[in-house]
Every structure is written in C-alpha cells, then in structure tokens.
PDB file of C-alpha atoms in Angstrom:
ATOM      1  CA  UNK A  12     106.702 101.267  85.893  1.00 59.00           C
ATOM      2  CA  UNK A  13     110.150  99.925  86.208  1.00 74.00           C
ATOM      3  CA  UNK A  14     112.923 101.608  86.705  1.00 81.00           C
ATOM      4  CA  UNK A  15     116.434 100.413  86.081  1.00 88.00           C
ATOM      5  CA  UNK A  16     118.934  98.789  88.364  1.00 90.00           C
ATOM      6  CA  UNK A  17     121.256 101.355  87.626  1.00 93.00           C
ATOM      7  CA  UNK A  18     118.513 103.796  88.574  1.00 90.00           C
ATOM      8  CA  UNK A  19     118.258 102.332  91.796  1.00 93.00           C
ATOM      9  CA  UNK A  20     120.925 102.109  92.637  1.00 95.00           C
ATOM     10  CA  UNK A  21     122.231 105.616  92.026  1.00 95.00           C
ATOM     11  CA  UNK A  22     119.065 106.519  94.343  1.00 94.00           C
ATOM     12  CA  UNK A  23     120.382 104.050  97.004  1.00 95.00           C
ATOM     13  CA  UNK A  24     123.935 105.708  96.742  1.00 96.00           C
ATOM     14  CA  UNK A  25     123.098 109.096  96.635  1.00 96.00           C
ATOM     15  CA  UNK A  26     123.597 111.010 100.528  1.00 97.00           C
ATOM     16  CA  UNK A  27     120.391 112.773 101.670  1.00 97.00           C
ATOM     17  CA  UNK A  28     122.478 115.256 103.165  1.00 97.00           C
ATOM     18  CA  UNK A  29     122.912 116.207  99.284  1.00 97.00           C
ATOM     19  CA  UNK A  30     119.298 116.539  98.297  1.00 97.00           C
ATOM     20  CA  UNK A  31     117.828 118.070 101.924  1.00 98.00           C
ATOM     21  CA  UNK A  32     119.272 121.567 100.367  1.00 98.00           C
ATOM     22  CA  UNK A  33     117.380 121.226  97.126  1.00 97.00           C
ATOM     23  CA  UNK A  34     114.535 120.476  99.034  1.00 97.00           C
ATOM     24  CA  UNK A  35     114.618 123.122 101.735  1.00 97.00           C
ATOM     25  CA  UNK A  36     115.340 125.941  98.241  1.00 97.00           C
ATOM     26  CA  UNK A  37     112.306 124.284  96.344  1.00 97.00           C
ATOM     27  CA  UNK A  38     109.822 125.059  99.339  1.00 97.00           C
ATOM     28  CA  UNK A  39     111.210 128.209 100.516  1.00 97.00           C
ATOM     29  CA  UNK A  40     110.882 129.864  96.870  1.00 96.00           C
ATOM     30  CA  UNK A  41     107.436 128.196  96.588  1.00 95.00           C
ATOM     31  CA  UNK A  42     106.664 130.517 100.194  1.00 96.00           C
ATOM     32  CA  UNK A  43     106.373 127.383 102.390  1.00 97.00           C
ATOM     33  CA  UNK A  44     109.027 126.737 105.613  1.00 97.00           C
ATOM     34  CA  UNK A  45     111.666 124.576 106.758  1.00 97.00           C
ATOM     35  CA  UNK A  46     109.497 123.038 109.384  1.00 97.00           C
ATOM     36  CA  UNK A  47     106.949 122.729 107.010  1.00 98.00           C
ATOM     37  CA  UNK A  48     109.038 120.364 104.965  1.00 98.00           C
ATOM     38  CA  UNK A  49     110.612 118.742 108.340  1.00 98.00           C
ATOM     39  CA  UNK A  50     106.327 118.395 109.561  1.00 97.00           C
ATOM     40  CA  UNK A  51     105.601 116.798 106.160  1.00 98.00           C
ATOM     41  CA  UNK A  52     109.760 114.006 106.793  1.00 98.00           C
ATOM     42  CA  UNK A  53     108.956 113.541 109.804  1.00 98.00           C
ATOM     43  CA  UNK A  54     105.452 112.409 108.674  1.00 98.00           C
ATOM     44  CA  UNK A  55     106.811 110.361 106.081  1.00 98.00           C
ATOM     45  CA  UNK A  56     109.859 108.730 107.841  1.00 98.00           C
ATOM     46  CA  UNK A  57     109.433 109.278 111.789  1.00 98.00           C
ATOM     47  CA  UNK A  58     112.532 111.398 112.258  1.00 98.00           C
ATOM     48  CA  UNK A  59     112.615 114.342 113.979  1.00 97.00           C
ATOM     49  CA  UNK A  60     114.083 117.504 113.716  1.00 96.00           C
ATOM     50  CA  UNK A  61     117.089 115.899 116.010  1.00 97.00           C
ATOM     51  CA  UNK A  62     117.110 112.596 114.319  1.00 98.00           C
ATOM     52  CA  UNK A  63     117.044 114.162 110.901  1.00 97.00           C
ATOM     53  CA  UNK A  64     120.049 116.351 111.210  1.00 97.00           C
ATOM     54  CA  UNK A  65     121.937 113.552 112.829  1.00 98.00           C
ATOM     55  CA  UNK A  66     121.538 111.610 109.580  1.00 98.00           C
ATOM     56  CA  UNK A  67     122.577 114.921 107.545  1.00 97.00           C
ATOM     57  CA  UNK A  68     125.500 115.185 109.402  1.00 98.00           C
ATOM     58  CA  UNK A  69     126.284 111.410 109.020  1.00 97.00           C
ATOM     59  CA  UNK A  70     125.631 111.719 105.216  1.00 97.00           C
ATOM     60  CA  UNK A  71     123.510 108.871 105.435  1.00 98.00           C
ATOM     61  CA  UNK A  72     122.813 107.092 101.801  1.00 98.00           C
ATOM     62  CA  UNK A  73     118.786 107.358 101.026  1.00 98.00           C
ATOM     63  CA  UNK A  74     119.602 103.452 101.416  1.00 97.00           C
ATOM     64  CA  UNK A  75     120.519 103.799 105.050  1.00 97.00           C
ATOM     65  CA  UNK A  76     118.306 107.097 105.275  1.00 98.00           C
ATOM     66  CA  UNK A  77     114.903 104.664 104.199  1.00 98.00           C
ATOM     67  CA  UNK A  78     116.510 101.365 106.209  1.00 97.00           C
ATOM     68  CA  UNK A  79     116.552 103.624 110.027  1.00 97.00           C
ATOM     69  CA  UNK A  80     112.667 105.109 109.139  1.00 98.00           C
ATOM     70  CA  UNK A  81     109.644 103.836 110.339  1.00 97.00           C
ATOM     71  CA  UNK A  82     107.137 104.407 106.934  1.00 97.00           C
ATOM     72  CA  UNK A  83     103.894 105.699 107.869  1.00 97.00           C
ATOM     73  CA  UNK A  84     100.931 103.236 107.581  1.00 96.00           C
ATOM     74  CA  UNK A  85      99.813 105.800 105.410  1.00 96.00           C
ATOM     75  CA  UNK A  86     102.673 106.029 102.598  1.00 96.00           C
ATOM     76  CA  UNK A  87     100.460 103.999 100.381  1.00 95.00           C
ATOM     77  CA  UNK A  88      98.252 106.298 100.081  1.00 96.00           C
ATOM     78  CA  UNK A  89     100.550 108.634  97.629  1.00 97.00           C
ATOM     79  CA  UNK A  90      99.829 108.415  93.970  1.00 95.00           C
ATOM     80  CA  UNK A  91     100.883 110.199  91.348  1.00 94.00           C
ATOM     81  CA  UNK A  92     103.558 111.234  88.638  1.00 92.00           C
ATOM     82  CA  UNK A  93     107.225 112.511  90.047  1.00 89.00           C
ATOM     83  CA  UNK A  94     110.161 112.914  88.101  1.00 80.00           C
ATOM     84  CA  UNK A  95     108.549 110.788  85.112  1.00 84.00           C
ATOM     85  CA  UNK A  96     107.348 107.767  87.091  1.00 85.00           C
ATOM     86  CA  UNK A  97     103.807 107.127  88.912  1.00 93.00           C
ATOM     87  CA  UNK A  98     104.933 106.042  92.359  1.00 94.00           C
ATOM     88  CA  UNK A  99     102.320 103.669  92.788  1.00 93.00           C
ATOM     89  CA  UNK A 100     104.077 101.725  89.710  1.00 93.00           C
ATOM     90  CA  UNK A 101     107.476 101.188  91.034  1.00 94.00           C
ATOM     91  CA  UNK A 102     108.611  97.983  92.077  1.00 93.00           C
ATOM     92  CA  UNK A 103     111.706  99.015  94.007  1.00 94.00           C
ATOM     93  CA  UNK A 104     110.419  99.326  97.593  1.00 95.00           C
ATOM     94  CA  UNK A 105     113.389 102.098  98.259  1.00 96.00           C
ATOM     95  CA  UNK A 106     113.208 104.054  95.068  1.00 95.00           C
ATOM     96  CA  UNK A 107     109.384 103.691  95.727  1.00 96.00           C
ATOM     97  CA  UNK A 108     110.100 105.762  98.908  1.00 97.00           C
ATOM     98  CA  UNK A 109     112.552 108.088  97.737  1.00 96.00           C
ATOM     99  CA  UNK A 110     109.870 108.935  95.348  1.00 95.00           C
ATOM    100  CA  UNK A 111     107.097 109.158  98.495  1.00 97.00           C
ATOM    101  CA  UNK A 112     109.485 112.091  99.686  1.00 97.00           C
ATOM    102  CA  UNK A 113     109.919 113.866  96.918  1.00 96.00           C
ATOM    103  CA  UNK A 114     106.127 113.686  96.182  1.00 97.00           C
ATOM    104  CA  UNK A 115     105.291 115.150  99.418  1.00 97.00           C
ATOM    105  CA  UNK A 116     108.047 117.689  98.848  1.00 97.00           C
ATOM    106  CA  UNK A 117     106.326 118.652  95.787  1.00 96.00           C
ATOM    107  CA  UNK A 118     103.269 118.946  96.963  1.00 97.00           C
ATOM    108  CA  UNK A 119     104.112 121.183  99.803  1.00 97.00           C
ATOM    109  CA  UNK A 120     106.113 123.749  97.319  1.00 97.00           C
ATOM    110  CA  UNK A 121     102.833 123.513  95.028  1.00 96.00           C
ATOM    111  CA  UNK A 122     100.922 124.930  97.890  1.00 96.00           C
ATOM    112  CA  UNK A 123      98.909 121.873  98.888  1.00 96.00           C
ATOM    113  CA  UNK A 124      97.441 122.119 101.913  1.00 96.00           C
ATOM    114  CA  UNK A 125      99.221 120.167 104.749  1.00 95.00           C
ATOM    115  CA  UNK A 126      95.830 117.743 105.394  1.00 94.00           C
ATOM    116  CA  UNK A 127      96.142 116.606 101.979  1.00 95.00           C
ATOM    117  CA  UNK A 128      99.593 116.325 102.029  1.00 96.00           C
ATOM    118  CA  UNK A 129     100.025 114.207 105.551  1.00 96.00           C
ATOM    119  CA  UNK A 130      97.548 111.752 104.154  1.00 93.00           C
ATOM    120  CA  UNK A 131      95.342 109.570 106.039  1.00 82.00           C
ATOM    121  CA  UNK A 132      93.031 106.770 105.476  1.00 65.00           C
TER     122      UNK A 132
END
C-alpha cells in the first residue's frame, strides 16, 4: 500500500520521545509491563534500556530513532494490518518500521504471547 509523502514524512518528523508515553499507557492498561514493551524495542531496534532513554531524552525524530537501530534479521517476518495499512505493503523502508513497532506494541497490549511476538524464522 502506499502511503503519502506527506505521511512519511510527518512519521520521519515526529520525536519518539512523544509516542514512547502512548505506548508505555497502551500496554500498561492492556496488564502487560514497561520492560515488556522495552524486551519486545529492544528486540526490534537493538537499544537497550540505557540506549533507549538516551534517545528519549535527545528527542530523537523516528528518522534518527530508525537511522541509529540495528533491525532484527527477523523484522520481515511481521505482517499484518496497523493503523489502516498492511506493513508488509509499504514501500517506505522507515514508515515500514515505524509501523514494525507499533505492530509489536500492539500485539503485546493484545496479550500475545512474547514467542510470537519476538518472531523468529
């Protein structure tokens, strides 16, 4: 599916120190933890707990956020429908991965268990 260039963009703009919060509410009230969420990031993008608050405190863009990960092998692996697009259909690598994260994050608060979630091959 494409998405827009202003739609990428916005997602390349946007800080993740302004989305971590929605994601750390969206798990909590869903009965799943913080380090839940930082098991299923760090999975995802290589950071750890130190690394990832560094880049909250820097309010690094999901532009710069994506640009300092290293993707797991594995991020292909995640199909599926998230906020009205199937991630295996978008053609922007970094709104592809933005959309990897918050896939992940919504499979966590839907109560997916973490092997299915930290997909491998």
């Amino acid at each position: 599916m494409k998405t827009t260039p202003e739609h990428d963009e916005r997602i390349a703009r946007m800080t993740f120190a302004s989305v971590y919060p929605h994601y750390v509410t969206k798990v909590d009230r869903k009965g799943r933890t913080k380090e839940e969420l930082h098991q299923v990031i760090e999975w995802l993008t290589g950071f750890d707990e130190r690394k990832l608050q560094q880049l909250i405190d820097e309010k690094a863009t999901f532009e710069t956020f994506f640009n300092k990960a290293t993707l797991n092998p594995n991020a292909g692996l995640i199909t599926g429908a998230i906020c009205g697009y199937r991630v295996e259909d978008i053609e922007n690598p970094l709104t592809k991965r933005a959309r990897y994260l918050d896939k992940l994050v919504d499979e966590l608060a839907k109560g997916r268990k973490m092997e299915k979630i930290l997909r491998t091959a």
